[in-house]
Amino acid sequence: MIAFIIYFAAILSAISASHIYDVNKFGADSTGRKPSTHAIQKAINKAASNNGGTVHFPHGQYLSGAIELKSNIILDFADDVVLKFLDDPKEYPPLHKKLPNGKIVNLQFTPLIRAFDHINITIRGNAVLDGHGETWWKRMPPPSTRPVFLQIFWVRYLTLENITVKSSPMFNVNLKNCDDVTIRGIKIRNPANYVDPGPNTDGINVNSCRRVHITGVNISTGDDCIALDANGKGKTKTPTEDVLIEDSHMYAGHGGVSIGSVTSGGLRNVTVRNCIFNGTNRGLFIKSRRGRGGLVEDIHYHNIQMVDLRKEGIAIAAIYNGSDPGLRSRDFYWEPVNETTPFIRNVEFKNIHGDSVLNPIFIVGLPESPIENVTFTNVKIESKLDVFTNNTKNVVINGKVLDS
Ligand SMILES: *[C@@H]1O[C@H](CO)[C@@H](O)[C@H](O)[C@H]1NC(C)=O
Ligand SMILES: *[C@@H]1O[C@H](CO)[C@@H](O)[C@H](O)[C@H]1NC(C)=O
Ligand SMILES: *[C@@H]1O[C@H](CO)[C@@H](O)[C@H](O)[C@H]1NC(C)=O
Ligand SMILES: *[C@@H]1O[C@H](CO)[C@@H](O)[C@H](O)[C@H]1NC(C)=O
Ligand SMILES: *[C@@H]1O[C@H](CO)[C@@H](O)[C@H](O)[C@H]1NC(C)=O
Ligand SMILES: *[C@@H]1O[C@H](CO)[C@@H](O)[C@H](O)[C@H]1NC(C)=O
Ligand SMILES: *[C@@H]1O[C@H](CO)[C@@H](O)[C@H](O)[C@H]1NC(C)=O
Ligand SMILES: *[C@@H]1O[C@H](CO)[C@@H](O)[C@H](O)[C@H]1NC(C)=O
Ligand SMILES: *[C@@H]1O[C@H](CO)[C@@H](O)[C@H](O)[C@H]1NC(C)=O
């Protein structure tokens, strides 16, 4: 009986050991002198061919080109690992691919880390992933497109935990059509860029995803810290919904949390709470424009401290044309409503404090689509400018109905 138990335990431990794939055993160079792209990919492919497993990076420095994650893979970093990415564009060729789900991926550059049409992927550990963006920003200044750092499309059950993503050529984390996402304790670092257009280094860019929980993140970047979009038209409209963002700190960035301006798929049931924004351009921003379409509703912001904002504290605009002067233009005219008209309604702000250089609250709708039912309770944002609203319906600021 005892022999049997020992034998059984040995089998169990052999199984669990075989679920760990050490990149060094596949030939990765942990001194970071020579590229380990192929070794890392071999470890991932081997794990994937065994129905998944943990691909582990022991302590050290690594150098890599583009890598592809697959179903049931945990990319696991030992503490203090540094994974640097090569900055040679040849490592990131254009990517055109038909996925098993029938969707087509068509990218100008292969992302540094990618996963398309998979299930159950985790990237975790107290490691620094360095995208070597400095070279890219110089070589291909805005408005050029550059490769995205982590680009993950059509993945269900995705977790990103504790990693630091820095110096991204473009967006840091870009999720599209993903469900059941948890992003916890990650840090994003890119140079501040307070003027448009910058190198487009959105921190976490979420597009048409459901059930997304972002918690304990720390972001300082050159574009929106967190951006929520939803795209598609007609039958391909895919909403972003059931999103919770909490306990997070944003430093430099265009918006602390921005919604839109790609709203065509619709965004609903989004909560942002218990966050600190320190020095972003705007704090909370909902933006769309004619032509985008989509309905943005049921959005809640609670317990947010926003200090030293360089532009408006809170802005909701259905006239955002991609540049700030557009927000100030007052020559809008009435147009008939159709599928391309955006609607924004049922937005709630509670316990928000801070200070901003431009208007504390700025809400501008369209004549044919006023921004409707926006409630502010216990909101105090210090500014030399006043609240500004136009083309709104049922805006209530600290108990006072304010319509325009
Ligand atoms: C997700 O993948 C990991 C690593 O392979 C595995 O341990 C875990 O059981 C998977 N989870 C599910 C729900 O399949
Ligand atoms: C992430 O960091 C937290 C806080 O330091 C720690 O409790 C947790 O175990 C870490 N998780 C991983 C997977 O490293
Ligand atoms: C965010 O990260 C910076 C270091 O990059 C650190 O100074 C700061 O304390 C962090 N904030 C939080 C709330 O963890
Ligand atoms: C709204 O989203 C949250 C997740 O943030 C979820 O727990 C809740 O069930 C959703 N509410 C509705 C009405 O779907
Ligand atoms: C904002 O950051 C500055 C340093 O840049 C720091 O002195 C200040 O305490 C921070 N404020 C909040 C509310 O975190
Ligand atoms: C946005 O609108 C402003 C003011 O009308 C105009 O100056 C600017 O050129 C427009 N920008 C774009 C990208 O259309
Ligand atoms: C919707 O209306 C706009 C004018 O606001 C017009 O330019 C556009 O062609 C219309 N689109 C459709 C699909 O009818
Ligand atoms: C107005 O918005 C609040 C908060 O989002 C919501 O609870 C309420 O149902 C909305 N009212 C209408 C008439 O839609
Ligand atoms: C409000 O918008 C209308 C167009 O819908 C415009 O004519 C008017 O000048 C705007 N008011 C202010 C104060 O900007």
Coordinates of C-alpha atoms and ligand atoms in Angstrom, one line a residue:
M1 CA 0.0 0.0 0.0
I2 CA 2.8 2.4 1.0
A3 CA 4.7 1.5 -2.1
F4 CA 1.6 2.2 -4.1
I5 CA 1.2 5.6 -2.6
I6 CA 4.9 6.5 -3.2
Y7 CA 4.6 5.3 -6.8
F8 CA 1.4 7.3 -7.3
A9 CA 3.0 10.4 -5.8
A10 CA 6.0 10.0 -8.1
I11 CA 3.6 9.9 -11.1
L12 CA 1.8 13.0 -9.9
S13 CA 5.0 15.0 -9.3
A14 CA 6.3 13.9 -12.7
I15 CA 3.1 15.2 -14.3
S16 CA 3.2 18.5 -12.5
A17 CA 6.9 18.9 -13.2
S18 CA 6.3 18.3 -16.9
H19 CA 3.9 21.2 -16.8
I20 CA 6.8 23.6 -16.2
Y21 CA 8.8 24.6 -19.3
D22 CA 12.0 26.4 -18.3
V23 CA 13.0 28.6 -21.2
N24 CA 16.7 28.1 -20.4
K25 CA 16.2 24.3 -21.0
F26 CA 15.0 25.3 -24.5
G27 CA 18.2 27.3 -25.1
A28 CA 17.3 30.8 -23.9
D29 CA 20.3 33.0 -22.9
S30 CA 19.7 34.4 -19.4
T31 CA 22.5 36.9 -19.7
G32 CA 20.6 38.8 -22.3
R33 CA 23.5 38.9 -24.8
K34 CA 21.9 36.9 -27.6
P35 CA 18.3 36.7 -28.8
S36 CA 16.2 34.0 -27.3
T37 CA 13.2 34.4 -29.5
H38 CA 13.3 30.8 -30.9
A39 CA 14.0 29.2 -27.5
I40 CA 11.1 31.1 -25.9
Q41 CA 8.8 30.2 -28.8
K42 CA 9.9 26.5 -28.7
A43 CA 9.1 26.4 -24.9
I44 CA 5.6 27.9 -25.6
N45 CA 4.9 25.5 -28.5
K46 CA 6.1 22.5 -26.5
A47 CA 3.8 23.4 -23.7
A48 CA 0.9 24.1 -26.1
S49 CA 1.4 20.7 -27.7
N50 CA 0.9 19.1 -24.3
N51 CA -2.4 21.0 -23.7
G52 CA -0.7 23.9 -22.0
G53 CA 1.6 24.6 -19.0
T54 CA 3.8 27.1 -17.3
V55 CA 6.6 28.6 -19.4
H56 CA 9.0 29.9 -16.8
F57 CA 11.8 32.5 -17.0
P58 CA 14.3 32.0 -14.3
H59 CA 16.1 35.0 -12.9
G60 CA 18.1 36.8 -15.5
Q61 CA 18.0 39.1 -18.5
Y62 CA 16.5 38.0 -21.9
L63 CA 16.4 39.4 -25.4
S64 CA 13.6 38.5 -27.8
G65 CA 11.7 39.3 -30.9
A66 CA 8.0 38.7 -31.4
I67 CA 6.5 35.9 -29.4
E68 CA 3.1 34.2 -29.7
L69 CA 1.1 32.8 -26.8
K70 CA -1.4 30.0 -27.1
S71 CA -4.2 28.4 -25.1
N72 CA -3.6 27.3 -21.5
I73 CA -0.1 29.0 -21.3
I74 CA 1.1 30.8 -18.2
L75 CA 4.1 33.0 -19.0
D76 CA 5.7 33.1 -15.6
F77 CA 8.6 35.3 -14.7
A78 CA 10.9 35.0 -11.7
D79 CA 11.3 38.2 -9.7
D80 CA 13.5 40.8 -11.3
V81 CA 13.6 39.2 -14.7
V82 CA 14.1 41.7 -17.5
L83 CA 12.8 40.8 -20.9
K84 CA 14.0 43.2 -23.6
F85 CA 12.7 43.3 -27.1
L86 CA 14.8 43.8 -30.2
D87 CA 14.1 47.0 -32.0
D88 CA 14.7 45.8 -35.5
P89 CA 11.5 46.2 -37.6
K90 CA 12.4 42.9 -39.4
E91 CA 11.5 41.1 -36.2
Y92 CA 8.0 42.4 -36.5
P93 CA 6.9 41.9 -40.1
P94 CA 3.3 42.7 -41.3
L95 CA 0.9 40.0 -40.1
H96 CA -2.0 38.8 -42.2
K97 CA -3.7 35.8 -40.9
K98 CA -7.1 34.0 -41.0
L99 CA -7.8 32.7 -37.5
P100 CA -9.6 29.4 -36.7
N101 CA -12.7 31.4 -35.7
G102 CA -12.8 32.8 -39.3
K103 CA -11.8 36.3 -38.3
I104 CA -9.0 38.0 -40.1
V105 CA -6.0 39.7 -38.4
N106 CA -4.4 42.3 -40.6
L107 CA -1.6 44.2 -38.9
Q108 CA 1.1 46.4 -40.2
F109 CA 3.5 45.0 -37.6
T110 CA 3.6 41.7 -35.7
P111 CA 3.1 42.7 -32.0
L112 CA 5.9 42.1 -29.5
I113 CA 3.7 39.6 -27.6
R114 CA 0.5 38.3 -29.3
A115 CA -2.3 35.9 -28.7
F116 CA -5.2 35.5 -31.2
D117 CA -8.2 33.3 -30.8
H118 CA -7.2 31.3 -27.7
I119 CA -8.4 30.5 -24.3
N120 CA -6.9 30.8 -20.8
I121 CA -3.7 32.8 -21.0
T122 CA -1.8 34.3 -18.0
I123 CA 1.3 36.6 -18.0
R124 CA 2.6 37.0 -14.4
G125 CA 5.5 37.9 -12.2
N126 CA 7.4 40.8 -11.0
A127 CA 9.4 41.3 -14.2
V128 CA 10.1 44.2 -16.5
L129 CA 9.2 43.9 -20.2
D130 CA 11.0 46.6 -22.1
G131 CA 9.8 47.3 -25.6
H132 CA 12.7 49.5 -26.6
G133 CA 10.2 52.2 -27.8
E134 CA 12.8 55.0 -27.8
T135 CA 14.2 53.8 -31.1
W136 CA 10.8 53.3 -32.7
W137 CA 9.5 56.8 -31.6
K138 CA 12.5 58.4 -33.3
R139 CA 12.5 56.2 -36.3
M140 CA 8.8 56.4 -37.0
P141 CA 7.4 59.5 -35.4
P142 CA 3.7 60.2 -35.1
P143 CA 1.4 59.7 -36.9
S144 CA 3.2 56.5 -38.0
T145 CA 1.9 53.2 -36.7
R146 CA 4.3 51.0 -34.8
P147 CA 4.0 47.6 -33.3
V148 CA 1.8 47.1 -30.2
F149 CA 3.5 45.6 -27.2
L150 CA 0.9 43.1 -25.9
Q151 CA -1.9 42.6 -28.5
I152 CA -4.5 40.1 -27.5
F153 CA -7.6 39.4 -29.7
W154 CA -10.4 36.9 -29.2
V155 CA -9.1 35.4 -25.9
R156 CA -11.4 34.2 -23.2
Y157 CA -9.9 34.0 -19.6
L158 CA -6.9 36.3 -19.7
T159 CA -4.9 37.4 -16.7
L160 CA -2.0 39.9 -16.5
E161 CA -0.5 40.2 -13.1
N162 CA 2.4 42.3 -11.6
I163 CA 4.4 42.7 -14.8
T164 CA 5.9 46.1 -15.6
V165 CA 5.5 47.1 -19.3
K166 CA 7.8 49.9 -20.4
S167 CA 8.9 51.8 -23.4
S168 CA 6.2 50.4 -25.7
P169 CA 6.6 51.3 -29.5
M170 CA 2.8 52.0 -29.5
F171 CA -0.2 50.8 -27.3
N172 CA 1.1 48.9 -24.2
V173 CA -1.7 46.5 -23.7
N174 CA -4.4 46.2 -26.5
L175 CA -7.3 43.8 -26.0
K176 CA -9.9 43.3 -28.6
N177 CA -12.9 41.0 -28.4
C178 CA -11.6 39.4 -25.1
D179 CA -13.9 38.1 -22.4
D180 CA -13.3 37.5 -18.7
V181 CA -10.1 39.5 -18.3
T182 CA -8.3 40.3 -15.0
I183 CA -5.5 42.8 -15.0
R184 CA -4.0 43.1 -11.5
G185 CA -1.0 45.0 -10.1
I186 CA 0.7 45.8 -13.4
K187 CA 2.8 48.9 -14.0
I188 CA 3.1 50.8 -17.2
R189 CA 5.8 53.3 -17.8
N190 CA 6.4 55.5 -20.9
P191 CA 7.5 59.1 -21.2
A192 CA 4.8 61.7 -20.6
N193 CA 3.5 63.5 -23.7
Y194 CA 1.1 66.2 -22.9
V195 CA 0.4 67.4 -26.4
D196 CA -1.3 65.7 -29.4
P197 CA -0.3 63.8 -31.3
G198 CA 2.1 61.7 -29.3
P199 CA 3.6 58.3 -30.0
N200 CA 0.2 56.7 -29.2
T201 CA 1.3 54.8 -26.1
D202 CA -2.1 54.1 -24.6
G203 CA -1.6 52.2 -21.3
I204 CA -4.5 49.7 -21.4
N205 CA -6.6 49.9 -24.5
V206 CA -9.7 47.7 -24.3
N207 CA -11.9 47.3 -27.4
S208 CA -15.2 45.4 -27.5
C209 CA -14.5 43.3 -24.4
R210 CA -16.8 41.9 -21.8
R211 CA -16.2 41.3 -18.1
V212 CA -13.0 43.2 -17.6
H213 CA -11.6 43.7 -14.1
I214 CA -8.6 46.1 -13.8
T215 CA -7.3 46.6 -10.2
G216 CA -4.2 48.0 -8.5
V217 CA -2.5 49.2 -11.7
N218 CA 0.0 52.0 -11.8
I219 CA 0.2 53.8 -15.1
S220 CA 2.2 56.8 -16.4
T221 CA 2.3 57.1 -20.1
G222 CA 2.1 59.3 -23.2
D223 CA -1.5 58.8 -24.2
D224 CA -4.7 57.6 -22.3
C225 CA -3.8 55.6 -19.2
I226 CA -6.9 53.4 -19.8
A227 CA -9.0 53.7 -22.9
L228 CA -12.3 51.8 -23.5
D229 CA -13.6 51.5 -27.0
A230 CA -16.1 49.4 -28.8
N231 CA -16.3 48.9 -32.5
G232 CA -18.0 47.2 -35.4
K233 CA -20.9 48.3 -37.5
G234 CA -24.2 46.7 -38.4
K235 CA -24.1 43.0 -37.5
T236 CA -20.5 43.1 -36.3
K237 CA -21.2 45.7 -33.5
T238 CA -19.5 44.3 -30.4
P239 CA -20.0 46.2 -27.1
T240 CA -17.6 46.7 -24.3
E241 CA -19.6 46.0 -21.1
D242 CA -19.3 44.9 -17.5
V243 CA -16.1 46.6 -16.8
L244 CA -14.7 47.4 -13.3
I245 CA -11.6 49.6 -12.8
E246 CA -10.6 50.1 -9.2
D247 CA -7.8 50.9 -6.7
S248 CA -5.5 52.3 -9.4
H249 CA -3.1 55.2 -9.8
M250 CA -2.5 57.1 -12.9
Y251 CA 0.2 59.7 -13.3
A252 CA 1.0 61.2 -16.7
G253 CA -1.5 60.5 -19.5
H254 CA -4.0 62.1 -21.8
G255 CA -7.0 60.8 -19.8
G256 CA -7.0 58.8 -16.5
V257 CA -9.8 56.7 -17.9
S258 CA -11.2 57.6 -21.3
I259 CA -14.2 56.1 -23.1
G260 CA -14.4 56.4 -26.9
S261 CA -14.1 57.9 -29.3
V262 CA -14.7 54.6 -31.0
T263 CA -18.2 54.0 -29.6
S264 CA -20.0 52.3 -32.5
G265 CA -20.2 48.9 -30.7
G266 CA -21.7 50.6 -27.6
L267 CA -20.3 50.7 -24.0
R268 CA -22.3 50.0 -20.9
N269 CA -22.1 49.0 -17.3
V270 CA -18.6 50.5 -16.6
T271 CA -17.6 51.4 -13.1
V272 CA -14.4 53.3 -12.1
R273 CA -13.9 53.6 -8.4
N274 CA -11.3 54.3 -5.7
C275 CA -8.6 55.7 -8.0
I276 CA -6.1 58.5 -7.9
F277 CA -5.2 60.5 -11.0
N278 CA -2.2 62.7 -10.4
G279 CA -1.2 65.0 -13.3
T280 CA -3.1 63.5 -16.3
N281 CA -4.4 66.0 -18.9
R282 CA -8.1 65.1 -18.3
G283 CA -9.4 62.9 -15.5
L284 CA -12.5 61.3 -16.8
F285 CA -13.3 61.7 -20.5
I286 CA -16.2 60.3 -22.6
K287 CA -15.7 61.2 -26.2
S288 CA -17.5 60.4 -29.5
R289 CA -18.6 62.2 -32.6
R290 CA -21.0 62.1 -35.5
G291 CA -20.2 59.2 -37.7
R292 CA -19.1 56.9 -34.8
G293 CA -22.6 55.9 -33.7
G294 CA -23.2 53.7 -30.7
L295 CA -24.8 54.1 -27.3
V296 CA -22.7 54.9 -24.2
E297 CA -24.8 54.3 -21.0
D298 CA -24.8 53.2 -17.4
I299 CA -21.3 54.5 -16.5
H300 CA -20.4 55.1 -12.9
Y301 CA -17.5 56.9 -11.3
H302 CA -17.1 56.8 -7.5
N303 CA -14.4 57.9 -5.1
I304 CA -11.9 59.4 -7.3
Q305 CA -9.2 61.9 -6.4
M306 CA -7.9 63.8 -9.4
V307 CA -5.1 66.3 -8.7
D308 CA -3.1 68.7 -10.9
L309 CA -5.1 68.0 -14.1
R310 CA -3.8 70.0 -17.0
K311 CA -7.1 70.3 -18.9
E312 CA -10.7 69.6 -17.9
G313 CA -11.5 67.5 -14.8
I314 CA -14.5 65.7 -16.3
A315 CA -15.3 66.0 -20.0
I316 CA -18.1 64.4 -21.9
A317 CA -18.2 65.4 -25.6
A318 CA -20.1 64.1 -28.6
I319 CA -18.2 66.5 -30.8
Y320 CA -14.6 65.2 -30.3
N321 CA -12.9 65.2 -33.7
G322 CA -9.5 64.0 -32.5
S323 CA -8.1 67.4 -31.6
D324 CA -8.8 69.8 -28.7
P325 CA -9.8 72.8 -30.8
G326 CA -12.7 70.7 -31.9
L327 CA -14.1 70.7 -28.4
R328 CA -14.2 74.5 -28.5
S329 CA -15.8 74.9 -31.9
R330 CA -19.4 76.2 -31.6
D331 CA -20.5 76.1 -35.1
F332 CA -22.4 72.8 -34.9
Y333 CA -25.6 72.4 -36.7
W334 CA -28.5 70.0 -36.5
E335 CA -28.4 66.8 -38.5
P336 CA -30.9 64.0 -38.8
V337 CA -30.4 61.1 -36.5
N338 CA -29.3 57.8 -38.0
E339 CA -27.2 54.8 -37.3
T340 CA -24.0 56.9 -37.1
T341 CA -25.3 59.3 -34.4
P342 CA -23.7 58.6 -31.0
F343 CA -25.8 58.7 -27.8
I344 CA -24.4 59.2 -24.3
R345 CA -26.7 58.9 -21.2
N346 CA -27.0 57.8 -17.6
V347 CA -23.6 58.7 -16.3
E348 CA -23.1 59.1 -12.6
F349 CA -20.2 60.8 -10.7
K350 CA -20.0 60.5 -6.9
N351 CA -17.4 61.6 -4.4
I352 CA -14.9 63.2 -6.9
H353 CA -12.4 65.7 -5.7
G354 CA -9.5 67.5 -7.2
D355 CA -8.3 70.4 -9.3
S356 CA -8.0 71.2 -13.0
V357 CA -6.6 74.0 -15.1
L358 CA -9.6 74.0 -17.6
N359 CA -13.3 73.6 -16.8
P360 CA -14.0 71.3 -13.8
I361 CA -16.9 69.9 -15.8
F362 CA -17.4 70.2 -19.5
I363 CA -20.3 68.5 -21.3
V364 CA -21.2 69.1 -24.9
G365 CA -23.7 67.0 -26.9
L366 CA -25.0 67.3 -30.4
P367 CA -28.2 69.3 -31.1
E368 CA -29.8 66.1 -32.4
S369 CA -28.4 63.9 -29.5
P370 CA -28.1 65.8 -26.3
I371 CA -26.1 64.2 -23.5
E372 CA -28.8 63.0 -21.1
N373 CA -29.1 62.2 -17.4
V374 CA -25.7 63.0 -16.0
T375 CA -25.7 63.2 -12.2
F376 CA -22.9 64.6 -10.0
T377 CA -23.1 64.1 -6.2
N378 CA -20.4 65.4 -3.9
V379 CA -18.2 66.5 -6.7
K380 CA -15.8 69.3 -6.1
I381 CA -13.1 70.1 -8.6
E382 CA -11.2 73.4 -8.1
S383 CA -10.6 75.5 -11.2
K384 CA -10.4 79.1 -12.3
L385 CA -13.0 78.3 -15.0
D386 CA -16.7 77.4 -14.6
V387 CA -18.7 74.4 -15.5
F388 CA -19.7 74.4 -19.2
T389 CA -22.6 72.5 -20.7
N390 CA -24.3 72.7 -24.1
N391 CA -26.8 70.4 -25.8
T392 CA -27.5 68.5 -22.6
K393 CA -30.7 67.2 -20.9
N394 CA -31.2 66.6 -17.2
V395 CA -27.7 67.3 -15.9
V396 CA -27.8 67.6 -12.1
I397 CA -24.7 68.9 -10.3
N398 CA -24.7 68.5 -6.6
G399 CA -28.5 68.8 -6.5
K400 CA -28.9 71.6 -9.0
V401 CA -30.5 70.9 -12.3
L402 CA -28.5 72.6 -15.0
D403 CA -29.8 72.3 -18.6
S404 CA -28.6 73.8 -21.7
Ligands
LIG1 C1 -5.4 27.4 -17.6 O1 -4.0 27.0 -18.0 C2 -3.2 26.6 -16.9 C3 -1.8 26.4 -17.4 O2 -1.8 25.4 -18.4 C4 -3.8 25.3 -16.2 O3 -3.1 25.0 -15.1 C5 -5.3 25.6 -15.8 O4 -5.9 24.4 -15.4 C6 -6.1 26.1 -17.0 N1 -7.4 26.5 -16.6 C7 -8.5 26.1 -17.1 C8 -9.8 26.5 -16.5 O5 -8.5 25.3 -18.1
LIG2 C1 1.6 39.9 -7.3 O1 2.0 40.8 -6.3 C2 1.2 40.7 -5.1 C3 1.6 41.9 -4.2 O2 3.0 42.0 -4.1 C4 1.5 39.3 -4.5 O3 0.7 39.2 -3.4 C5 1.1 38.3 -5.5 O4 1.5 37.0 -5.0 C6 1.9 38.5 -6.8 N1 1.4 37.5 -7.8 C7 2.2 36.9 -8.7 C8 1.7 35.9 -9.6 O5 3.4 37.3 -8.8
LIG3 C1 3.6 53.8 -8.8 O1 4.9 53.5 -9.2 C2 5.9 54.5 -8.8 C3 7.2 54.1 -9.3 O2 7.3 54.0 -10.7 C4 5.9 54.6 -7.3 O3 6.8 55.7 -7.0 C5 4.6 54.9 -6.8 O4 4.6 54.8 -5.4 C6 3.6 53.8 -7.3 N1 2.3 54.1 -6.8 C7 1.6 53.3 -6.1 C8 0.2 53.8 -5.6 O5 1.9 52.1 -5.9
LIG4 C1 -22.1 45.1 -14.3 O1 -20.7 44.7 -14.3 C2 -20.3 44.1 -13.1 C3 -18.8 43.9 -13.2 O2 -18.2 45.1 -13.1 C4 -21.0 42.9 -12.9 O3 -20.7 42.3 -11.6 C5 -22.5 43.2 -12.9 O4 -23.2 42.0 -12.8 C6 -22.9 43.9 -14.1 N1 -24.3 44.3 -14.0 C7 -25.2 44.0 -14.9 C8 -26.6 44.5 -14.7 O5 -25.0 43.3 -15.9
LIG5 C1 0.9 63.6 -6.7 O1 2.3 63.5 -7.1 C2 3.2 64.4 -6.4 C3 4.6 64.1 -6.9 O2 4.6 64.3 -8.3 C4 3.1 64.1 -4.9 O3 3.9 65.1 -4.2 C5 1.7 64.2 -4.4 O4 1.6 63.8 -3.1 C6 0.8 63.3 -5.3 N1 -0.6 63.5 -4.9 C7 -1.5 62.5 -4.6 C8 -2.8 62.8 -4.2 O5 -1.1 61.3 -4.7
LIG6 C1 -11.4 69.7 -35.4 O1 -12.1 70.8 -35.3 C2 -11.3 72.0 -35.2 C3 -12.2 73.2 -35.0 O2 -13.3 73.2 -35.9 C4 -10.5 72.2 -36.5 O3 -9.7 73.3 -36.4 C5 -9.6 70.9 -36.7 O4 -8.9 71.0 -37.9 C6 -10.5 69.7 -36.6 N1 -9.6 68.5 -36.6 C7 -9.8 67.5 -37.4 C8 -8.8 66.4 -37.2 O5 -10.8 67.4 -38.1
LIG7 C1 -26.2 59.6 -41.4 O1 -26.3 61.0 -41.3 C2 -25.1 61.7 -41.7 C3 -25.4 63.2 -41.5 O2 -25.4 63.4 -40.2 C4 -24.8 61.4 -43.2 O3 -23.6 62.1 -43.5 C5 -24.7 59.9 -43.3 O4 -24.5 59.6 -44.7 C6 -25.9 59.2 -42.8 N1 -25.6 57.8 -42.8 C7 -26.5 56.8 -43.1 C8 -26.0 55.4 -43.0 O5 -27.6 57.1 -43.4
LIG8 C1 -30.2 58.3 -14.8 O1 -29.0 57.8 -14.5 C2 -28.9 57.1 -13.2 C3 -27.5 56.7 -12.9 O2 -26.8 56.2 -14.0 C4 -29.8 55.9 -13.3 O3 -29.8 55.2 -12.1 C5 -31.2 56.3 -13.7 O4 -32.0 55.1 -14.0 C6 -31.2 57.1 -15.0 N1 -32.5 57.7 -15.3 C7 -33.2 57.4 -16.4 C8 -34.5 58.1 -16.6 O5 -32.7 56.7 -17.3
LIG9 C1 -24.6 75.7 -28.0 O1 -24.7 74.9 -29.2 C2 -25.4 75.6 -30.2 C3 -25.5 74.7 -31.4 O2 -26.3 73.6 -31.0 C4 -24.7 76.9 -30.6 O3 -25.4 77.6 -31.6 C5 -24.4 77.7 -29.4 O4 -23.6 78.8 -29.7 C6 -23.8 77.0 -28.3 N1 -23.7 77.8 -27.1 C7 -22.6 78.1 -26.5 C8 -22.7 78.9 -25.2 O5 -21.5 77.7 -26.9

